[in-house]
mmCIF file of C-alpha atoms in Angstrom:
data_model
loop_
_atom_site.group_PDB
_atom_site.id
_atom_site.type_symbol
_atom_site.label_atom_id
_atom_site.label_comp_id
_atom_site.label_asym_id
_atom_site.label_seq_id
_atom_site.Cartn_x
_atom_site.Cartn_y
_atom_site.Cartn_z
ATOM 1 C CA ALA A 871 79.465 116.255 103.425
ATOM 2 C CA GLN A 872 82.789 115.392 101.690
ATOM 3 C CA ARG A 873 82.004 114.163 98.193
ATOM 4 C CA VAL A 874 83.507 113.360 94.763
ATOM 5 C CA THR A 875 81.318 113.494 91.524
ATOM 6 C CA GLN A 876 82.311 112.013 88.156
ATOM 7 C CA PRO A 877 79.140 112.557 86.187
ATOM 8 C CA GLU A 878 80.351 110.161 83.154
ATOM 9 C CA LYS A 879 80.599 106.632 83.503
ATOM 10 C CA LEU A 880 81.830 106.251 80.025
ATOM 11 C CA LEU A 881 83.655 108.367 77.906
ATOM 12 C CA SER A 882 84.551 107.495 74.259
ATOM 13 C CA VAL A 883 86.723 109.429 71.937
ATOM 14 C CA PHE A 884 88.714 108.967 68.750
ATOM 15 C CA LYS A 885 92.343 108.910 68.743
ATOM 16 C CA GLY A 886 94.031 112.320 68.341
ATOM 17 C CA ALA A 887 90.679 114.052 69.701
ATOM 18 C CA PRO A 888 90.641 116.277 72.718
ATOM 19 C CA VAL A 889 89.438 114.569 75.956
ATOM 20 C CA GLU A 890 88.018 116.053 79.411
ATOM 21 C CA LEU A 891 86.958 113.915 82.279
ATOM 22 C CA LYS A 892 85.148 115.800 84.613
ATOM 23 C CA CYS A 893 85.446 115.880 88.514
ATOM 24 C CA ASN A 894 83.524 118.093 90.846
ATOM 25 C CA TYR A 895 83.941 117.838 94.675
ATOM 26 C CA SER A 896 82.207 118.990 97.818
ATOM 27 C CA TYR A 897 84.385 119.525 100.697
ATOM 28 C CA SER A 898 84.289 122.138 103.815
ATOM 29 C CA GLY A 899 88.174 122.963 103.914
ATOM 30 C CA SER A 900 90.962 123.325 101.379
ATOM 31 C CA PRO A 901 90.733 120.532 99.303
ATOM 32 C CA GLU A 902 93.534 117.913 98.175
ATOM 33 C CA LEU A 903 92.835 116.360 95.161
ATOM 34 C CA PHE A 904 94.080 113.620 93.096
ATOM 35 C CA TRP A 905 93.522 111.691 89.681
ATOM 36 C CA TYR A 906 94.192 107.968 89.820
ATOM 37 C CA VAL A 907 94.218 105.618 86.805
ATOM 38 C CA GLN A 908 93.618 101.967 86.456
ATOM 39 C CA TYR A 909 94.627 100.385 83.248
ATOM 40 C CA SER A 910 93.321 96.907 82.357
ATOM 41 C CA ARG A 911 94.897 94.126 84.389
ATOM 42 C CA GLN A 912 97.139 96.894 86.371
ATOM 43 C CA ARG A 913 96.952 98.266 89.664
ATOM 44 C CA LEU A 914 95.492 101.411 90.694
ATOM 45 C CA GLN A 915 98.125 104.140 90.379
ATOM 46 C CA LEU A 916 98.353 107.810 90.964
ATOM 47 C CA LEU A 917 98.250 110.002 87.699
ATOM 48 C CA LEU A 918 98.078 113.625 89.127
ATOM 49 C CA ARG A 919 97.612 115.540 92.260
ATOM 50 C CA HIS A 920 96.545 119.378 92.209
ATOM 51 C CA ILE A 921 99.344 120.558 94.195
ATOM 52 C CA SER A 922 102.072 119.591 91.963
ATOM 53 C CA ARG A 923 100.719 121.524 89.032
ATOM 54 C CA GLU A 924 102.596 118.999 86.516
ATOM 55 C CA SER A 925 101.743 117.194 83.258
ATOM 56 C CA ILE A 926 101.696 113.385 83.361
ATOM 57 C CA LYS A 927 101.419 111.389 79.963
ATOM 58 C CA GLY A 928 100.303 114.564 78.574
ATOM 59 C CA PHE A 929 97.412 114.925 81.145
ATOM 60 C CA THR A 930 96.847 118.078 83.101
ATOM 61 C CA ALA A 931 94.151 119.256 85.896
ATOM 62 C CA ASP A 932 93.522 122.521 87.465
ATOM 63 C CA LEU A 933 91.801 122.829 90.514
ATOM 64 C CA ASN A 934 88.905 125.668 90.337
ATOM 65 C CA LYS A 935 87.582 126.339 93.726
ATOM 66 C CA GLY A 936 85.082 128.834 92.473
ATOM 67 C CA GLU A 937 83.474 125.939 90.254
ATOM 68 C CA THR A 938 84.509 123.110 92.721
ATOM 69 C CA SER A 939 86.137 121.148 89.952
ATOM 70 C CA PHE A 940 89.321 119.247 89.187
ATOM 71 C CA HIS A 941 88.830 118.057 85.554
ATOM 72 C CA LEU A 942 91.288 116.030 83.710
ATOM 73 C CA LYS A 943 92.471 117.080 80.252
ATOM 74 C CA LYS A 944 94.518 115.935 77.457
ATOM 75 C CA PRO A 945 94.548 117.799 73.815
ATOM 76 C CA PHE A 946 95.199 114.663 71.642
ATOM 77 C CA ALA A 947 94.008 111.185 73.106
ATOM 78 C CA GLN A 948 96.032 108.194 72.510
ATOM 79 C CA GLU A 949 94.773 104.460 72.379
ATOM 80 C CA GLU A 950 96.725 103.699 75.473
ATOM 81 C CA ASP A 951 95.056 106.004 77.472
ATOM 82 C CA SER A 952 92.029 103.743 77.551
ATOM 83 C CA ALA A 953 91.506 102.900 81.037
ATOM 84 C CA MET A 954 89.355 103.504 84.305
ATOM 85 C CA TYR A 955 90.105 107.165 85.801
ATOM 86 C CA TYR A 956 89.132 107.921 89.302
ATOM 87 C CA CYS A 957 89.215 111.425 90.830
ATOM 88 C CA ALA A 958 89.737 111.689 94.556
ATOM 89 C CA LEU A 959 89.725 113.789 97.497
ATOM 90 C CA PHE A 960 91.694 113.699 100.504
ATOM 91 C CA ASN A 961 89.533 113.808 103.591
ATOM 92 C CA TYR A 962 91.239 115.264 106.792
ATOM 93 C CA GLY A 963 88.323 114.338 109.025
ATOM 94 C CA GLY A 964 89.109 112.031 111.748
ATOM 95 C CA SER A 965 92.720 111.150 113.398
ATOM 96 C CA GLN A 966 94.382 110.560 110.068
ATOM 97 C CA GLY A 967 92.450 111.226 107.136
ATOM 98 C CA ASN A 968 91.467 109.083 104.106
ATOM 99 C CA LEU A 969 90.819 109.327 100.240
ATOM 100 C CA ILE A 970 87.255 109.586 98.945
ATOM 101 C CA PHE A 971 86.839 108.493 95.372
ATOM 102 C CA GLY A 972 84.483 109.383 92.792
ATOM 103 C CA LYS A 973 82.706 106.320 90.907
ATOM 104 C CA GLY A 974 85.202 106.601 88.060
ATOM 105 C CA THR A 975 84.889 107.464 84.260
ATOM 106 C CA LYS A 976 86.151 104.733 81.715
ATOM 107 C CA LEU A 977 87.767 106.178 78.951
ATOM 108 C CA SER A 978 87.718 104.705 75.613
ATOM 109 C CA VAL A 979 90.015 105.797 72.830
ATOM 110 C CA LYS A 980 89.171 104.236 69.439
ATOM 111 C CA PRO A 981 91.713 104.092 66.362
ATOM 112 C CA ASP B 1073 111.582 98.064 96.050
ATOM 113 C CA THR B 1074 108.922 100.355 94.994
ATOM 114 C CA GLU B 1075 105.984 98.260 94.838
ATOM 115 C CA VAL B 1076 103.284 97.154 97.533
ATOM 116 C CA THR B 1077 103.026 93.458 97.168
ATOM 117 C CA GLN B 1078 99.946 91.587 98.002
ATOM 118 C CA THR B 1079 99.490 88.070 98.357
ATOM 119 C CA PRO B 1080 97.564 85.748 97.230
ATOM 120 C CA LYS B 1081 96.583 87.143 93.916
ATOM 121 C CA HIS B 1082 93.357 84.938 93.934
ATOM 122 C CA LEU B 1083 91.489 83.094 96.785
ATOM 123 C CA VAL B 1084 88.539 80.930 96.802
ATOM 124 C CA MET B 1085 87.147 80.251 100.028
ATOM 125 C CA GLY B 1086 83.912 78.723 101.606
ATOM 126 C CA MET B 1087 81.807 80.367 104.254
ATOM 127 C CA THR B 1088 83.379 78.581 107.154
ATOM 128 C CA ASN B 1089 87.113 78.990 106.104
ATOM 129 C CA LYS B 1090 89.425 81.044 107.812
ATOM 130 C CA LYS B 1091 92.088 82.715 105.605
ATOM 131 C CA SER B 1092 94.402 85.804 105.600
ATOM 132 C CA LEU B 1093 95.436 88.310 103.028
ATOM 133 C CA LYS B 1094 99.094 89.585 103.052
ATOM 134 C CA CYS B 1095 100.329 92.895 102.245
ATOM 135 C CA GLU B 1096 104.021 94.110 102.128
ATOM 136 C CA GLN B 1097 105.822 97.352 101.361
ATOM 137 C CA HIS B 1098 109.570 98.279 101.658
ATOM 138 C CA MET B 1099 109.280 102.058 100.839
ATOM 139 C CA GLY B 1100 109.342 103.286 104.544
ATOM 140 C CA HIS B 1101 105.894 104.081 104.564
ATOM 141 C CA ARG B 1102 104.249 104.568 108.091
ATOM 142 C CA ALA B 1103 100.512 104.404 107.001
ATOM 143 C CA MET B 1104 98.830 101.228 105.477
ATOM 144 C CA TYR B 1105 95.244 100.909 104.281
ATOM 145 C CA TRP B 1106 92.821 98.052 103.243
ATOM 146 C CA TYR B 1107 90.203 98.784 100.640
ATOM 147 C CA LYS B 1108 87.302 96.867 99.028
ATOM 148 C CA GLN B 1109 86.775 97.021 95.462
ATOM 149 C CA LYS B 1110 83.512 95.553 93.808
ATOM 150 C CA ALA B 1111 83.320 95.368 90.084
ATOM 151 C CA LYS B 1112 83.185 98.612 88.210
ATOM 152 C CA LYS B 1113 83.076 100.492 91.529
ATOM 153 C CA PRO B 1114 85.627 102.715 93.342
ATOM 154 C CA PRO B 1115 87.671 101.283 96.258
ATOM 155 C CA GLU B 1116 86.022 101.707 99.454
ATOM 156 C CA LEU B 1117 88.273 102.259 102.736
ATOM 157 C CA MET B 1118 88.061 99.446 105.352
ATOM 158 C CA PHE B 1119 90.948 100.008 107.564
ATOM 159 C CA VAL B 1120 93.717 102.472 108.231
ATOM 160 C CA TYR B 1121 96.986 101.817 110.116
ATOM 161 C CA SER B 1122 99.281 104.573 111.005
ATOM 162 C CA TYR B 1123 102.334 103.807 112.726
ATOM 163 C CA GLU B 1124 101.096 100.195 113.303
ATOM 164 C CA LYS B 1125 98.207 101.446 115.032
ATOM 165 C CA LEU B 1126 94.576 101.160 113.692
ATOM 166 C CA SER B 1127 93.561 104.649 113.500
ATOM 167 C CA ILE B 1128 90.357 104.304 110.999
ATOM 168 C CA ASN B 1129 87.713 101.592 111.086
ATOM 169 C CA GLU B 1130 84.925 102.363 108.693
ATOM 170 C CA SER B 1131 82.453 100.105 110.493
ATOM 171 C CA VAL B 1132 83.552 96.948 108.793
ATOM 172 C CA PRO B 1133 82.155 93.726 110.042
ATOM 173 C CA SER B 1134 83.952 91.983 112.294
ATOM 174 C CA ARG B 1135 84.398 88.810 109.941
ATOM 175 C CA PHE B 1136 87.216 91.070 108.824
ATOM 176 C CA SER B 1137 90.139 91.584 111.253
ATOM 177 C CA PRO B 1138 93.106 93.526 110.312
ATOM 178 C CA GLU B 1139 96.573 93.106 111.946
ATOM 179 C CA CYS B 1140 99.825 95.262 111.490
ATOM 180 C CA PRO B 1141 102.705 93.264 112.857
ATOM 181 C CA ASN B 1142 105.042 95.798 111.902
ATOM 182 C CA SER B 1143 105.515 98.926 109.615
ATOM 183 C CA SER B 1144 106.287 96.832 106.441
ATOM 184 C CA LEU B 1145 103.616 94.378 106.879
ATOM 185 C CA LEU B 1146 99.644 94.226 106.836
ATOM 186 C CA ASN B 1147 97.417 91.374 107.144
ATOM 187 C CA LEU B 1148 93.647 91.084 106.883
ATOM 188 C CA HIS B 1149 92.179 87.937 108.589
ATOM 189 C CA LEU B 1150 88.958 86.502 107.036
ATOM 190 C CA HIS B 1151 86.355 84.364 108.869
ATOM 191 C CA ALA B 1152 82.999 83.502 108.268
ATOM 192 C CA LEU B 1153 82.642 85.353 105.191
ATOM 193 C CA GLN B 1154 79.489 85.837 102.984
ATOM 194 C CA PRO B 1155 79.184 85.557 99.260
ATOM 195 C CA GLU B 1156 78.746 89.351 99.178
ATOM 196 C CA ASP B 1157 82.323 89.698 100.328
ATOM 197 C CA SER B 1158 83.425 88.511 97.087
ATOM 198 C CA ALA B 1159 85.440 91.397 95.900
ATOM 199 C CA LEU B 1160 89.073 92.730 95.054
ATOM 200 C CA TYR B 1161 90.884 93.461 98.236
ATOM 201 C CA LEU B 1162 93.358 96.279 97.679
ATOM 202 C CA CYS B 1163 96.164 97.166 99.958
ATOM 203 C CA ALA B 1164 97.757 100.642 99.822
ATOM 204 C CA SER B 1165 100.719 102.650 101.918
ATOM 205 C CA SER B 1166 101.783 106.215 102.033
ATOM 206 C CA PHE B 1167 104.470 108.309 103.827
ATOM 207 C CA ARG B 1168 103.359 110.566 106.671
ATOM 208 C CA THR B 1169 105.579 113.368 105.821
ATOM 209 C CA ALA B 1170 103.835 116.737 105.528
ATOM 210 C CA LEU B 1171 104.708 116.779 101.956
ATOM 211 C CA ALA B 1172 103.996 113.400 100.255
ATOM 212 C CA LYS B 1173 101.678 111.945 103.276
ATOM 213 C CA ASN B 1174 98.437 112.035 101.154
ATOM 214 C CA ILE B 1175 99.745 109.905 98.212
ATOM 215 C CA GLN B 1176 98.883 106.485 98.305
ATOM 216 C CA TYR B 1177 100.543 103.545 96.573
ATOM 217 C CA PHE B 1178 98.419 100.658 95.867
ATOM 218 C CA GLY B 1179 99.220 96.821 95.442
ATOM 219 C CA ALA B 1180 97.712 94.831 92.480
ATOM 220 C CA GLY B 1181 95.190 93.293 94.736
ATOM 221 C CA THR B 1182 93.860 89.924 96.041
ATOM 222 C CA ARG B 1183 90.718 88.811 94.030
ATOM 223 C CA LEU B 1184 88.493 86.981 96.467
ATOM 224 C CA SER B 1185 85.580 84.648 95.765
ATOM 225 C CA VAL B 1186 83.468 83.524 98.776
ATOM 226 C CA LEU B 1187 81.481 80.434 97.690
#
């Protein structure tokens, strides 16, 4: 079954510390993965997708097919990174496909 | 215009009311989506329209009725809702090109309270 697992509900770090938000997936085909972020009182927005292999706001994420993981990393956390982060998998099942979201990790960066 | 716009932002309705949520985008996207998001939970897919045709209906109760009048507009008609339907309703849209079809752009949502 297609599934996205984010094991941490809450991750709290100090400013300047490294941060890693974990995401594991279960998918029978070739996965297409995303990280979405939801800042307080703002809309859900795309942060990264694995096929772009880019760095946005200092965040990177590498797809590891062997470990079925797509962890989000940033070497030095900033207070403005505090938000809800969702890992999502595109499911090609059915006629058009859809996004499957993990339960989310709330990142809190303390001064 | 690079946004998905949802109206109203807030809606309070009784269980016997009929209301509609509206969503609009002018990015040329040909797929539009309705999601339901409860507090501190991820979005749950309700409906997908592709080229104005309903292509995914995730077994949503019939008291929710989607409509896609054209490629830029998406409505969600509500009738005889229950208090447990109170949630944030999100609209999203995406291209259908091979390169970008799976990136979804979300609206700010309509926060619905059913009394």
